[in-house]
Tab-separated table of C-alpha atoms in Angstrom:
chain	number	residue	atom	x	y	z
F	12	MET	CA	66.564	82.383	141.671
F	13	SER	CA	69.320	83.775	139.486
F	14	ALA	CA	69.295	83.194	135.740
F	15	PRO	CA	71.720	80.590	134.399
F	16	ALA	CA	74.922	81.941	132.973
F	17	ALA	CA	74.967	82.284	129.198
F	18	PRO	CA	77.045	79.564	127.484
F	19	VAL	CA	80.442	80.639	126.250
F	20	ALA	CA	80.728	80.322	122.505
F	21	ALA	CA	83.386	77.958	121.301
F	22	PRO	CA	86.244	79.506	119.312
F	23	GLY	CA	85.520	79.497	115.595
F	24	PRO	CA	87.762	78.599	112.643
F	25	LEU	CA	89.014	82.182	112.399
F	26	THR	CA	90.551	82.031	115.879
F	27	THR	CA	91.687	78.409	115.823
F	28	ILE	CA	92.889	77.871	112.232
F	29	TRP	CA	92.969	80.785	109.774
F	30	ALA	CA	94.301	83.610	111.944
F	31	PRO	CA	97.090	81.460	113.547
F	32	THR	CA	98.119	80.137	110.109
F	33	LEU	CA	98.333	83.673	108.724
F	34	PHE	CA	100.238	84.812	111.804
F	35	VAL	CA	102.917	82.143	111.413
F	36	PHE	CA	103.423	82.927	107.722
F	37	LEU	CA	103.652	86.716	108.245
F	38	TRP	CA	105.828	86.482	111.389
F	39	ALA	CA	108.283	84.233	109.563
F	40	SER	CA	108.344	86.658	106.604
F	41	GLY	CA	109.776	89.290	108.950
F	42	TYR	CA	113.115	87.502	109.105
F	43	ILE	CA	113.292	87.360	105.297
F	44	ALA	CA	112.394	91.054	104.998
F	45	ALA	CA	114.941	92.010	107.651
F	46	LYS	CA	117.640	90.098	105.765
F	47	TYR	CA	116.839	92.145	102.625
F	48	THR	CA	117.585	95.376	104.583
F	49	LEU	CA	121.105	94.234	105.568
F	50	GLY	CA	123.809	96.328	104.005
F	51	TYR	CA	121.480	99.190	103.093
F	52	ALA	CA	121.228	100.758	106.585
F	53	GLN	CA	122.368	100.139	110.121
F	54	PRO	CA	120.018	97.883	112.124
F	55	PHE	CA	118.983	100.431	114.718
F	56	THR	CA	118.462	102.985	112.017
F	57	VAL	CA	116.023	100.573	110.324
F	58	ILE	CA	114.231	100.074	113.690
F	59	LEU	CA	113.862	103.847	114.240
F	60	LEU	CA	112.694	104.383	110.655
F	61	ARG	CA	110.150	101.620	111.167
F	62	PHE	CA	108.766	103.197	114.316
F	63	GLY	CA	108.482	106.672	112.746
F	64	ILE	CA	106.791	105.510	109.546
F	65	VAL	CA	104.282	103.360	111.492
F	66	VAL	CA	103.220	106.374	113.552
F	67	GLY	CA	102.909	108.428	110.348
F	68	VAL	CA	100.778	105.720	108.734
F	69	MET	CA	98.497	105.232	111.753
F	70	ALA	CA	97.969	108.936	112.585
F	71	PRO	CA	95.502	109.666	109.712
F	72	ILE	CA	93.768	106.334	110.341
F	73	VAL	CA	93.167	107.333	113.957
F	74	VAL	CA	91.970	110.833	112.998
F	75	LEU	CA	89.687	109.789	110.125
F	76	GLY	CA	88.289	106.827	112.034
F	77	ARG	CA	87.876	108.849	115.241
F	78	ALA	CA	89.487	106.000	117.159
F	79	PRO	CA	89.083	106.265	120.939
F	80	TRP	CA	92.133	106.927	123.055
F	81	PRO	CA	92.716	105.132	126.392
F	82	ARG	CA	90.361	106.278	129.107
F	83	SER	CA	93.098	107.063	131.605
F	84	TRP	CA	96.843	107.689	131.826
F	85	ARG	CA	97.124	104.382	133.675
F	86	GLU	CA	95.671	102.467	130.732
F	87	ALA	CA	97.928	104.388	128.319
F	88	GLY	CA	100.885	103.520	130.496
F	89	HIS	CA	100.106	99.791	130.310
F	90	VAL	CA	99.930	100.042	126.513
F	91	ALA	CA	103.270	101.881	126.425
F	92	VAL	CA	104.887	99.188	128.535
F	93	VAL	CA	103.898	96.505	125.992
F	94	GLY	CA	105.316	98.648	123.180
F	95	VAL	CA	108.649	99.022	124.946
F	96	LEU	CA	108.861	95.325	125.787
F	97	LEU	CA	107.855	93.991	122.368
F	98	GLN	CA	109.359	96.632	120.046
F	99	ALA	CA	112.316	98.062	121.909
F	100	VAL	CA	113.491	95.223	124.185
F	101	TYR	CA	112.663	92.285	121.895
F	102	LEU	CA	113.673	93.768	118.554
F	103	GLY	CA	116.559	95.784	120.014
F	104	GLY	CA	117.908	92.754	121.853
F	105	ILE	CA	117.851	90.666	118.672
F	106	TYR	CA	119.694	93.282	116.586
F	107	ALA	CA	122.178	93.999	119.409
F	108	GLY	CA	122.921	90.284	119.782
F	109	LEU	CA	123.437	89.742	116.032
F	110	GLU	CA	125.654	92.810	115.862
F	111	ARG	CA	127.865	91.387	118.624
F	112	GLY	CA	128.507	88.120	116.849
F	113	VAL	CA	125.709	85.765	117.873
F	114	PRO	CA	125.010	83.451	114.907
F	115	ALA	CA	121.514	83.621	113.495
F	116	GLY	CA	120.921	79.936	114.315
F	117	VAL	CA	121.850	80.396	117.948
F	118	MET	CA	119.654	83.461	118.114
F	119	ALA	CA	116.685	81.566	116.667
F	120	LEU	CA	117.228	78.688	119.140
F	121	ILE	CA	117.240	81.115	122.081
F	122	MET	CA	114.029	82.698	120.782
F	123	ALA	CA	112.512	79.222	120.607
F	124	LEU	CA	112.755	79.013	124.395
F	125	GLN	CA	109.950	81.571	124.649
F	126	PRO	CA	106.998	79.093	124.581
F	127	ILE	CA	108.657	77.015	127.360
F	128	ILE	CA	109.242	80.137	129.509
F	129	THR	CA	105.688	81.359	128.896
F	130	ALA	CA	104.186	77.966	129.831
F	131	THR	CA	106.184	78.027	133.063
F	132	LEU	CA	104.837	81.476	134.047
F	133	VAL	CA	101.218	81.387	132.903
F	134	GLY	CA	100.121	79.292	135.916
F	135	PRO	CA	101.265	81.580	138.717
F	136	LEU	CA	100.748	84.838	136.797
F	137	LEU	CA	97.569	84.227	134.697
F	138	GLY	CA	96.023	81.174	136.279
F	139	GLU	CA	96.186	79.142	133.089
F	140	ARG	CA	96.741	75.421	133.360
F	141	VAL	CA	99.250	73.676	131.116
F	142	THR	CA	98.477	69.986	130.790
F	143	LEU	CA	101.012	67.134	130.632
F	144	ARG	CA	100.210	66.640	126.944
F	145	GLN	CA	100.862	70.309	126.264
F	146	TRP	CA	104.233	70.164	128.103
F	147	PHE	CA	105.106	67.164	125.905
F	148	GLY	CA	104.135	69.159	122.827
F	149	LEU	CA	106.234	72.139	123.906
F	150	LEU	CA	109.331	69.965	124.425
F	151	LEU	CA	108.715	68.161	121.151
F	152	GLY	CA	108.375	71.474	119.341
F	153	LEU	CA	111.609	72.743	120.867
F	154	GLY	CA	113.396	69.593	119.691
F	155	GLY	CA	111.969	70.066	116.217
F	156	VAL	CA	113.242	73.664	116.098
F	157	GLY	CA	116.671	72.381	117.178
F	158	LEU	CA	116.740	69.936	114.269
F	159	VAL	CA	115.691	72.605	111.768
F	160	LEU	CA	118.505	74.870	112.965
F	161	ALA	CA	121.067	72.080	113.557
F	162	ASN	CA	123.309	72.926	110.609
F	163	LYS	CA	123.154	76.649	111.368
F	164	ILE	CA	124.133	76.545	115.029
F	165	HIS	CA	127.725	77.037	116.179
F	166	PHE	CA	129.249	78.465	119.297
F	167	ASP	CA	132.729	79.434	118.026
F	168	PHE	CA	132.323	83.131	118.802
F	169	ASP	CA	133.434	85.448	121.559
F	170	GLY	CA	130.363	87.637	121.807
F	171	TRP	CA	129.123	86.709	125.286
F	172	MET	CA	127.628	90.157	125.564
F	173	GLY	CA	125.612	89.263	122.485
F	174	LEU	CA	124.222	86.219	124.291
F	175	ILE	CA	123.096	88.486	127.118
F	176	PHE	CA	121.265	90.676	124.634
F	177	SER	CA	119.674	87.562	123.108
F	178	PHE	CA	118.216	86.460	126.443
F	179	ILE	CA	117.083	90.041	127.059
F	180	ALA	CA	115.205	89.787	123.753
F	181	VAL	CA	113.409	86.536	124.609
F	182	SER	CA	112.561	87.963	128.037
F	183	GLY	CA	111.051	91.016	126.329
F	184	ILE	CA	108.653	89.133	124.124
F	185	THR	CA	107.659	86.776	126.947
F	186	ALA	CA	106.964	89.672	129.315
F	187	ALA	CA	105.069	91.535	126.533
F	188	THR	CA	102.815	88.530	125.933
F	189	LEU	CA	101.940	88.122	129.618
F	190	TYR	CA	101.580	91.817	130.255
F	191	GLN	CA	99.337	92.367	127.228
F	192	LYS	CA	97.015	89.540	128.239
F	193	ARG	CA	96.847	90.768	131.821
F	194	PHE	CA	96.497	94.566	131.468
F	195	CYS	CA	95.705	95.671	127.898
F	196	GLY	CA	92.512	93.983	126.759
F	197	GLU	CA	90.278	96.969	126.064
F	198	THR	CA	92.439	99.487	124.193
F	199	ASP	CA	91.589	100.295	120.570
F	200	TRP	CA	94.214	98.782	118.314
F	201	ARG	CA	94.682	101.976	116.260
F	202	THR	CA	95.506	104.327	119.108
F	203	GLY	CA	97.279	101.509	120.926
F	204	THR	CA	99.657	101.058	117.972
F	205	ILE	CA	100.620	104.757	118.037
F	206	ILE	CA	101.203	104.758	121.811
F	207	GLN	CA	103.290	101.599	121.678
F	208	TYR	CA	105.511	102.690	118.788
F	209	LEU	CA	106.015	106.192	120.228
F	210	ALA	CA	107.082	104.620	123.538
F	211	ALA	CA	109.429	102.215	121.759
F	212	ALA	CA	110.896	105.100	119.698
F	213	ALA	CA	111.538	107.135	122.819
F	214	VAL	CA	113.606	104.259	124.216
F	215	THR	CA	115.529	103.330	121.029
F	216	ALA	CA	116.197	106.832	119.688
F	217	PRO	CA	118.992	107.672	122.169
F	218	ILE	CA	120.681	104.337	121.407
F	219	THR	CA	120.385	104.932	117.641
F	220	PHE	CA	121.828	108.425	117.760
F	221	ALA	CA	124.573	107.325	120.163
F	222	GLU	CA	125.684	104.634	117.674
F	223	GLY	CA	125.256	106.946	114.732
F	224	ILE	CA	122.541	106.985	112.093
F	225	GLY	CA	124.983	106.147	109.285
F	226	THR	CA	124.078	106.236	105.619
F	227	VAL	CA	120.892	104.768	104.138
F	228	SER	CA	120.874	103.375	100.576
F	229	TRP	CA	117.354	104.058	99.322
F	230	THR	CA	117.350	101.297	96.724
F	231	PRO	CA	114.135	99.632	95.468
F	232	THR	CA	115.051	96.484	97.375
F	233	PHE	CA	115.460	98.373	100.633
F	234	LEU	CA	112.253	100.348	100.110
F	235	LEU	CA	110.270	97.217	99.330
F	236	ALA	CA	111.637	95.397	102.381
F	237	LEU	CA	111.042	98.431	104.641
F	238	GLY	CA	107.493	98.801	103.289
F	239	TRP	CA	106.767	95.153	104.043
F	240	ILE	CA	108.214	95.540	107.554
F	241	VAL	CA	106.164	98.683	108.233
F	242	VAL	CA	102.751	97.881	106.672
F	243	VAL	CA	102.503	94.085	106.811
F	244	LEU	CA	104.494	93.325	109.949
F	245	SER	CA	104.419	96.391	112.205
F	246	VAL	CA	100.746	97.249	111.598
F	247	GLY	CA	99.131	93.992	110.426
F	248	THR	CA	101.042	91.075	112.015
F	249	TYR	CA	101.783	92.946	115.244
F	250	ASN	CA	98.097	93.657	115.875
F	251	LEU	CA	97.156	90.152	114.798
F	252	PHE	CA	99.511	88.878	117.487
F	253	LEU	CA	97.890	91.057	120.119
F	254	TRP	CA	94.396	90.004	118.899
F	255	LEU	CA	95.349	86.326	119.203
F	256	ILE	CA	96.700	86.878	122.726
F	257	HIS	CA	93.233	87.831	123.952
F	258	ARG	CA	91.498	84.906	122.253
F	259	ASN	CA	93.860	82.087	123.141
F	260	ALA	CA	95.650	80.777	126.165
F	261	ALA	CA	99.141	82.238	126.280
F	262	ALA	CA	100.868	78.842	126.178
F	263	LYS	CA	98.858	77.794	123.116
F	264	LEU	CA	99.573	81.026	121.266
F	265	THR	CA	103.300	81.102	121.908
F	266	SER	CA	103.634	77.470	120.833
F	267	LEU	CA	102.867	78.742	117.317
F	268	LEU	CA	106.303	80.416	117.351
F	269	TYR	CA	107.784	76.922	117.021
F	270	LEU	CA	106.511	76.937	113.460
F	271	VAL	CA	108.313	80.185	112.616
F	272	PRO	CA	111.887	78.756	112.229
F	273	PRO	CA	110.644	75.923	109.934
F	274	MET	CA	108.634	78.423	107.879
F	275	THR	CA	111.629	80.790	107.755
F	276	ALA	CA	113.893	77.938	106.664
F	277	LEU	CA	111.450	77.008	103.919
F	278	ALA	CA	111.210	80.634	102.761
F	279	GLY	CA	115.019	80.924	102.842
F	280	TYR	CA	115.242	77.872	100.598
F	281	PHE	CA	113.148	79.577	97.944
F	282	ALA	CA	114.325	83.185	98.473
F	283	PHE	CA	118.036	82.734	99.037
F	284	GLY	CA	118.791	79.124	97.973
F	285	GLU	CA	119.616	78.078	101.517
F	286	THR	CA	120.036	74.368	102.236
F	287	LEU	CA	117.111	72.295	103.464
F	288	GLY	CA	118.217	68.737	104.244
F	289	PRO	CA	116.412	65.675	105.635
F	290	LEU	CA	117.218	66.666	109.229
F	291	SER	CA	115.511	70.030	108.705
F	292	LEU	CA	112.435	68.345	107.173
F	293	LEU	CA	112.226	65.999	110.133
F	294	GLY	CA	112.501	68.960	112.472
F	295	MET	CA	109.631	70.688	110.691
F	296	ALA	CA	107.419	67.640	111.131
F	297	LEU	CA	108.304	67.372	114.863
F	298	ALA	CA	107.665	71.100	115.408
F	299	ALA	CA	104.264	70.799	113.716
F	300	LEU	CA	103.383	67.752	115.845
F	301	GLY	CA	104.472	69.569	118.968
F	302	VAL	CA	102.294	72.542	118.204
F	303	TYR	CA	99.372	70.227	117.426
F	304	ALA	CA	99.780	68.568	120.830
F	305	VAL	CA	99.668	71.957	122.551
F	306	VAL	CA	96.674	73.511	120.729
F	307	LYS	CA	94.548	70.318	120.370
F	308	LYS	CA	91.389	70.425	122.448
């Protein structure tokens, strides 16, 4: 008679509370840091600088820590695909859309579609079940995000090409989430980071040089914002995101992104004096309730 299967340990507070809370806070801080880089360098120049510095930071960590590399070219290729989707397609699509006139509020609303798209795809692609309560939470969260962004959304622009880039961006992060969960569970995060950023740099470098590097104003503000983007976001938050993918259902994890626009709006209120009216506060509450409905056991 075969031995009974060992019970699966329930997720602890680190996976269910502390790590997701830290992720939302840090992911939201990326929008504030990116805003601080505006005017000091062209967007794609900032992206390429980010990729290069991350590789330079991670290289000695990999060497000194003797981090293992992927066991095969196939595994390395899967890791590179995630890097291109999340760093080149997602980030590049956002910057390209904003450059072509898409308002920041419209861009944020399009990005908020990602949890809905992910929940639609996780069943056929990953075999994950999304319950009726979770669907209700996803729709409630999307409505909350819409209220938070209500006074920042307008469609009086001609940049339809920018909208195309915006939907390319949301497709990139959705595909990266599903691909990472399906194919990249065993790679060491240190060597994986180098592979992903090198792959993303190889894709974005031709675009950056074609548009022109431009001038970079190396002011203290720009250096501080770039340092935050590189160390805290590109190394810390990015790998926290990948870590959470493997320890949570994809629909549950991506629902956390509903909390990013409210957190960003709150940070913008303190950092830039942006308005935060009753409608935004109501939207924050609805977004939080929506996420709670999705992640609640």
